[in-house]
Amino acid sequence: MVVVKSVKIDGESIRIFNSAIYIFESSSGFSLQLDLIVSEVTVKKYRKFENLIMEIELEDGRILQTIMHAKILPGGLPQLNLFSELDDLNEYEDFDKINENDSWFPNIEEGITLEEIRKVEMPLEEVSLKLKLPINQIEWLKAQKKSVLNEMFKEVIKDIMKKQNL
């Protein structure tokens, strides 16, 4: 079984939590498949690209450089599913081969939780709130810097979540 050691996308190293690399055989031919569990931040960064320049370092020291097509699968853990068509299988003799009719596929989500991924890289999202407050509180909020308000709300929400055991 071939194991992925590291991955670079467009020259940038990405953090992978688990992976599987294999040859997929379908009626239309063979493709190299790379399934990666990554952070939500990484998925968001690369979801808009159809083709990515990949550098895949394997544990045995081999380095594969290829252009791969990206798919984002909804649900479950954040994943990048990448593939490229293959003409010559000689380089890939030791790779697992999976046929489209097989009932078994690599389960790269096993043993990993979203909470563990978020401990490494927590995504940040913008949120807008509509509140009814006394005018003096609104004036005070408007006078604050955005960075101060962000930090204040993070702490207040963290305290409330701690009290509710979340």
PDB file of C-alpha atoms in Angstrom:
ATOM      1  CA  MET A   1       0.000   0.000   0.000  1.00  0.00           C
ATOM      2  CA  VAL A   2       1.294   3.423  -0.995  1.00  0.00           C
ATOM      3  CA  VAL A   3       1.187   6.126   1.704  1.00  0.00           C
ATOM      4  CA  VAL A   4       1.152   9.907   1.180  1.00  0.00           C
ATOM      5  CA  LYS A   5       3.747  11.780   3.253  1.00  0.00           C
ATOM      6  CA  SER A   6       3.038  15.371   2.177  1.00  0.00           C
ATOM      7  CA  VAL A   7       1.108  17.373  -0.394  1.00  0.00           C
ATOM      8  CA  LYS A   8       1.709  20.730  -2.029  1.00  0.00           C
ATOM      9  CA  ILE A   9      -0.941  22.518  -4.046  1.00  0.00           C
ATOM     10  CA  ASP A  10       0.392  25.145  -6.434  1.00  0.00           C
ATOM     11  CA  GLY A  11       3.692  25.033  -4.496  1.00  0.00           C
ATOM     12  CA  GLU A  12       2.078  25.564  -1.063  1.00  0.00           C
ATOM     13  CA  SER A  13       2.223  22.824   1.573  1.00  0.00           C
ATOM     14  CA  ILE A  14      -1.136  21.901   3.025  1.00  0.00           C
ATOM     15  CA  ARG A  15      -1.936  20.155   6.305  1.00  0.00           C
ATOM     16  CA  ILE A  16      -3.496  16.747   5.726  1.00  0.00           C
ATOM     17  CA  PHE A  17      -5.218  14.787   8.472  1.00  0.00           C
ATOM     18  CA  ASN A  18      -5.603  11.580   6.484  1.00  0.00           C
ATOM     19  CA  SER A  19      -5.346  10.511   2.880  1.00  0.00           C
ATOM     20  CA  ALA A  20      -5.677   7.721   0.370  1.00  0.00           C
ATOM     21  CA  ILE A  21      -4.037   7.459  -3.021  1.00  0.00           C
ATOM     22  CA  TYR A  22      -5.066   4.759  -5.447  1.00  0.00           C
ATOM     23  CA  ILE A  23      -5.840   3.842  -9.045  1.00  0.00           C
ATOM     24  CA  PHE A  24      -9.515   3.921  -9.968  1.00  0.00           C
ATOM     25  CA  GLU A  25     -10.630   1.732 -12.847  1.00  0.00           C
ATOM     26  CA  SER A  26     -13.837   2.600 -14.657  1.00  0.00           C
ATOM     27  CA  SER A  27     -15.302   1.772 -18.039  1.00  0.00           C
ATOM     28  CA  SER A  28     -13.710   4.965 -19.393  1.00  0.00           C
ATOM     29  CA  GLY A  29     -10.173   4.076 -18.253  1.00  0.00           C
ATOM     30  CA  PHE A  30      -7.829   4.541 -15.308  1.00  0.00           C
ATOM     31  CA  SER A  31      -7.344   7.554 -13.081  1.00  0.00           C
ATOM     32  CA  LEU A  32      -5.066   8.419 -10.201  1.00  0.00           C
ATOM     33  CA  GLN A  33      -7.248   9.352  -7.218  1.00  0.00           C
ATOM     34  CA  LEU A  34      -6.096  11.326  -4.192  1.00  0.00           C
ATOM     35  CA  ASP A  35      -8.558  11.718  -1.328  1.00  0.00           C
ATOM     36  CA  LEU A  36      -7.522  14.122   1.429  1.00  0.00           C
ATOM     37  CA  ILE A  37      -9.031  15.076   4.778  1.00  0.00           C
ATOM     38  CA  VAL A  38      -8.029  18.711   5.242  1.00  0.00           C
ATOM     39  CA  SER A  39      -9.269  21.715   7.195  1.00  0.00           C
ATOM     40  CA  GLU A  40     -12.376  23.684   6.292  1.00  0.00           C
ATOM     41  CA  VAL A  41     -10.066  26.619   5.562  1.00  0.00           C
ATOM     42  CA  THR A  42      -8.203  24.558   2.937  1.00  0.00           C
ATOM     43  CA  VAL A  43     -11.433  23.384   1.292  1.00  0.00           C
ATOM     44  CA  LYS A  44     -12.709  26.961   1.121  1.00  0.00           C
ATOM     45  CA  LYS A  45      -9.420  28.125  -0.414  1.00  0.00           C
ATOM     46  CA  TYR A  46      -9.361  25.525  -3.209  1.00  0.00           C
ATOM     47  CA  ARG A  47     -13.069  24.897  -3.866  1.00  0.00           C
ATOM     48  CA  LYS A  48     -13.214  27.468  -6.661  1.00  0.00           C
ATOM     49  CA  PHE A  49     -10.441  25.814  -8.699  1.00  0.00           C
ATOM     50  CA  GLU A  50     -11.112  23.032 -11.188  1.00  0.00           C
ATOM     51  CA  ASN A  51      -7.460  22.146 -11.827  1.00  0.00           C
ATOM     52  CA  LEU A  52      -4.613  22.188  -9.328  1.00  0.00           C
ATOM     53  CA  ILE A  53      -0.889  21.679  -9.745  1.00  0.00           C
ATOM     54  CA  MET A  54      -0.074  18.915  -7.278  1.00  0.00           C
ATOM     55  CA  GLU A  55       3.179  17.722  -5.769  1.00  0.00           C
ATOM     56  CA  ILE A  56       2.614  14.520  -3.796  1.00  0.00           C
ATOM     57  CA  GLU A  57       5.462  13.118  -1.738  1.00  0.00           C
ATOM     58  CA  LEU A  58       5.077   9.442  -0.898  1.00  0.00           C
ATOM     59  CA  GLU A  59       6.552   7.739   2.178  1.00  0.00           C
ATOM     60  CA  ASP A  60       8.931   5.719  -0.028  1.00  0.00           C
ATOM     61  CA  GLY A  61      10.506   8.969  -1.270  1.00  0.00           C
ATOM     62  CA  ARG A  62       8.834   9.186  -4.677  1.00  0.00           C
ATOM     63  CA  ILE A  63       7.435  12.539  -5.724  1.00  0.00           C
ATOM     64  CA  LEU A  64       4.491  12.731  -8.095  1.00  0.00           C
ATOM     65  CA  GLN A  65       3.942  15.993  -9.919  1.00  0.00           C
ATOM     66  CA  THR A  66       0.710  16.253 -11.837  1.00  0.00           C
ATOM     67  CA  ILE A  67      -2.227  18.460 -12.649  1.00  0.00           C
ATOM     68  CA  MET A  68      -5.327  17.109 -10.945  1.00  0.00           C
ATOM     69  CA  HIS A  69      -9.003  17.944 -11.202  1.00  0.00           C
ATOM     70  CA  ALA A  70     -10.687  18.836  -7.906  1.00  0.00           C
ATOM     71  CA  LYS A  71     -14.027  17.699  -6.500  1.00  0.00           C
ATOM     72  CA  ILE A  72     -15.484  18.809  -3.196  1.00  0.00           C
ATOM     73  CA  LEU A  73     -17.783  16.277  -1.557  1.00  0.00           C
ATOM     74  CA  PRO A  74     -20.577  17.716   0.611  1.00  0.00           C
ATOM     75  CA  GLY A  75     -21.206  16.451   4.128  1.00  0.00           C
ATOM     76  CA  GLY A  76     -18.883  14.633   6.463  1.00  0.00           C
ATOM     77  CA  LEU A  77     -15.397  15.914   7.162  1.00  0.00           C
ATOM     78  CA  PRO A  78     -13.765  18.546   4.937  1.00  0.00           C
ATOM     79  CA  GLN A  79     -12.270  16.717   1.963  1.00  0.00           C
ATOM     80  CA  LEU A  80     -10.529  17.382  -1.289  1.00  0.00           C
ATOM     81  CA  ASN A  81     -10.989  14.656  -3.861  1.00  0.00           C
ATOM     82  CA  LEU A  82      -8.516  14.968  -6.693  1.00  0.00           C
ATOM     83  CA  PHE A  83      -8.027  12.904  -9.827  1.00  0.00           C
ATOM     84  CA  SER A  84      -6.092  12.778 -13.081  1.00  0.00           C
ATOM     85  CA  GLU A  85      -6.474  10.441 -16.019  1.00  0.00           C
ATOM     86  CA  LEU A  86      -3.708   7.882 -16.553  1.00  0.00           C
ATOM     87  CA  ASP A  87      -2.428   6.418 -19.785  1.00  0.00           C
ATOM     88  CA  ASP A  88       0.576   4.480 -18.449  1.00  0.00           C
ATOM     89  CA  LEU A  89       0.077   2.349 -15.344  1.00  0.00           C
ATOM     90  CA  ASN A  90       3.719   1.167 -15.109  1.00  0.00           C
ATOM     91  CA  GLU A  91       4.662   3.871 -12.577  1.00  0.00           C
ATOM     92  CA  TYR A  92       1.762   2.868 -10.353  1.00  0.00           C
ATOM     93  CA  GLU A  93       2.116  -0.937 -10.084  1.00  0.00           C
ATOM     94  CA  ASP A  94       2.229  -0.899  -6.274  1.00  0.00           C
ATOM     95  CA  PHE A  95      -0.834   1.358  -5.868  1.00  0.00           C
ATOM     96  CA  ASP A  96      -4.125  -0.126  -4.684  1.00  0.00           C
ATOM     97  CA  LYS A  97      -6.519  -0.562  -7.579  1.00  0.00           C
ATOM     98  CA  ILE A  98     -10.239  -0.046  -7.095  1.00  0.00           C
ATOM     99  CA  ASN A  99     -12.820  -0.890  -9.720  1.00  0.00           C
ATOM    100  CA  GLU A 100     -15.996   1.158 -10.117  1.00  0.00           C
ATOM    101  CA  ASN A 101     -17.976  -2.006  -9.319  1.00  0.00           C
ATOM    102  CA  ASP A 102     -16.152  -2.656  -6.029  1.00  0.00           C
ATOM    103  CA  SER A 103     -18.140  -2.179  -2.856  1.00  0.00           C
ATOM    104  CA  TRP A 104     -15.043  -1.152  -0.869  1.00  0.00           C
ATOM    105  CA  PHE A 105     -13.510   2.309  -0.993  1.00  0.00           C
ATOM    106  CA  PRO A 106     -10.920   3.793   1.375  1.00  0.00           C
ATOM    107  CA  ASN A 107     -12.571   5.325   4.451  1.00  0.00           C
ATOM    108  CA  ILE A 108     -10.274   8.230   5.248  1.00  0.00           C
ATOM    109  CA  GLU A 109     -12.715   9.772   7.761  1.00  0.00           C
ATOM    110  CA  GLU A 110     -12.377   6.944  10.282  1.00  0.00           C
ATOM    111  CA  GLY A 111     -10.836   8.003  13.588  1.00  0.00           C
ATOM    112  CA  ILE A 112     -10.886  11.753  12.851  1.00  0.00           C
ATOM    113  CA  THR A 113     -13.360  14.306  14.155  1.00  0.00           C
ATOM    114  CA  LEU A 114     -14.196  17.830  13.030  1.00  0.00           C
ATOM    115  CA  GLU A 115     -13.305  19.056  16.524  1.00  0.00           C
ATOM    116  CA  GLU A 116      -9.751  17.667  16.136  1.00  0.00           C
ATOM    117  CA  ILE A 117      -9.374  19.393  12.781  1.00  0.00           C
ATOM    118  CA  ARG A 118     -10.645  22.692  14.191  1.00  0.00           C
ATOM    119  CA  LYS A 119      -8.096  22.522  17.030  1.00  0.00           C
ATOM    120  CA  VAL A 120      -5.418  22.770  14.339  1.00  0.00           C
ATOM    121  CA  GLU A 121      -7.106  25.305  12.049  1.00  0.00           C
ATOM    122  CA  MET A 122     -10.342  27.017  13.070  1.00  0.00           C
ATOM    123  CA  PRO A 123     -12.199  28.714  10.232  1.00  0.00           C
ATOM    124  CA  LEU A 124     -13.318  32.286  10.793  1.00  0.00           C
ATOM    125  CA  GLU A 125     -16.624  33.453   9.369  1.00  0.00           C
ATOM    126  CA  GLU A 126     -18.213  36.874   9.226  1.00  0.00           C
ATOM    127  CA  VAL A 127     -21.567  37.275  10.921  1.00  0.00           C
ATOM    128  CA  SER A 128     -24.007  40.165  10.995  1.00  0.00           C
ATOM    129  CA  LEU A 129     -26.370  40.599  13.891  1.00  0.00           C
ATOM    130  CA  LYS A 130     -29.500  42.688  14.134  1.00  0.00           C
ATOM    131  CA  LEU A 131     -30.136  43.695  17.713  1.00  0.00           C
ATOM    132  CA  LYS A 132     -32.517  46.027  19.485  1.00  0.00           C
ATOM    133  CA  LEU A 133     -30.495  47.886  22.094  1.00  0.00           C
ATOM    134  CA  PRO A 134     -30.791  51.149  23.995  1.00  0.00           C
ATOM    135  CA  ILE A 135     -29.350  54.037  22.003  1.00  0.00           C
ATOM    136  CA  ASN A 136     -26.473  54.603  24.460  1.00  0.00           C
ATOM    137  CA  GLN A 137     -25.293  51.011  23.896  1.00  0.00           C
ATOM    138  CA  ILE A 138     -25.547  51.416  20.136  1.00  0.00           C
ATOM    139  CA  GLU A 139     -23.500  54.620  20.298  1.00  0.00           C
ATOM    140  CA  TRP A 140     -20.905  52.859  22.434  1.00  0.00           C
ATOM    141  CA  LEU A 141     -20.728  49.902  19.994  1.00  0.00           C
ATOM    142  CA  LYS A 142     -20.298  52.234  17.018  1.00  0.00           C
ATOM    143  CA  ALA A 143     -17.413  53.995  18.770  1.00  0.00           C
ATOM    144  CA  GLN A 144     -15.447  50.747  19.183  1.00  0.00           C
ATOM    145  CA  LYS A 145     -12.905  49.393  16.739  1.00  0.00           C
ATOM    146  CA  LYS A 146     -13.920  46.250  14.859  1.00  0.00           C
ATOM    147  CA  SER A 147     -10.966  44.279  16.246  1.00  0.00           C
ATOM    148  CA  VAL A 148     -11.932  45.192  19.830  1.00  0.00           C
ATOM    149  CA  LEU A 149     -15.541  44.150  19.229  1.00  0.00           C
ATOM    150  CA  ASN A 150     -14.460  40.870  17.620  1.00  0.00           C
ATOM    151  CA  GLU A 151     -12.309  39.989  20.616  1.00  0.00           C
ATOM    152  CA  MET A 152     -14.979  41.069  23.098  1.00  0.00           C
ATOM    153  CA  PHE A 153     -17.703  38.968  21.454  1.00  0.00           C
ATOM    154  CA  LYS A 154     -15.390  35.942  21.154  1.00  0.00           C
ATOM    155  CA  GLU A 155     -14.708  36.076  24.895  1.00  0.00           C
ATOM    156  CA  VAL A 156     -18.350  36.629  25.851  1.00  0.00           C
ATOM    157  CA  ILE A 157     -19.511  33.732  23.656  1.00  0.00           C
ATOM    158  CA  LYS A 158     -16.701  31.489  24.931  1.00  0.00           C
ATOM    159  CA  ASP A 159     -17.721  32.214  28.534  1.00  0.00           C
ATOM    160  CA  ILE A 160     -21.388  31.454  27.806  1.00  0.00           C
ATOM    161  CA  MET A 161     -20.476  28.228  25.964  1.00  0.00           C
ATOM    162  CA  LYS A 162     -18.287  27.181  28.922  1.00  0.00           C
ATOM    163  CA  LYS A 163     -21.172  27.767  31.337  1.00  0.00           C
ATOM    164  CA  GLN A 164     -23.442  25.653  29.123  1.00  0.00           C
ATOM    165  CA  ASN A 165     -20.780  22.929  28.835  1.00  0.00           C
ATOM    166  CA  LEU A 166     -20.522  23.251  25.036  1.00  0.00           C
TER     167      LEU A 166
END
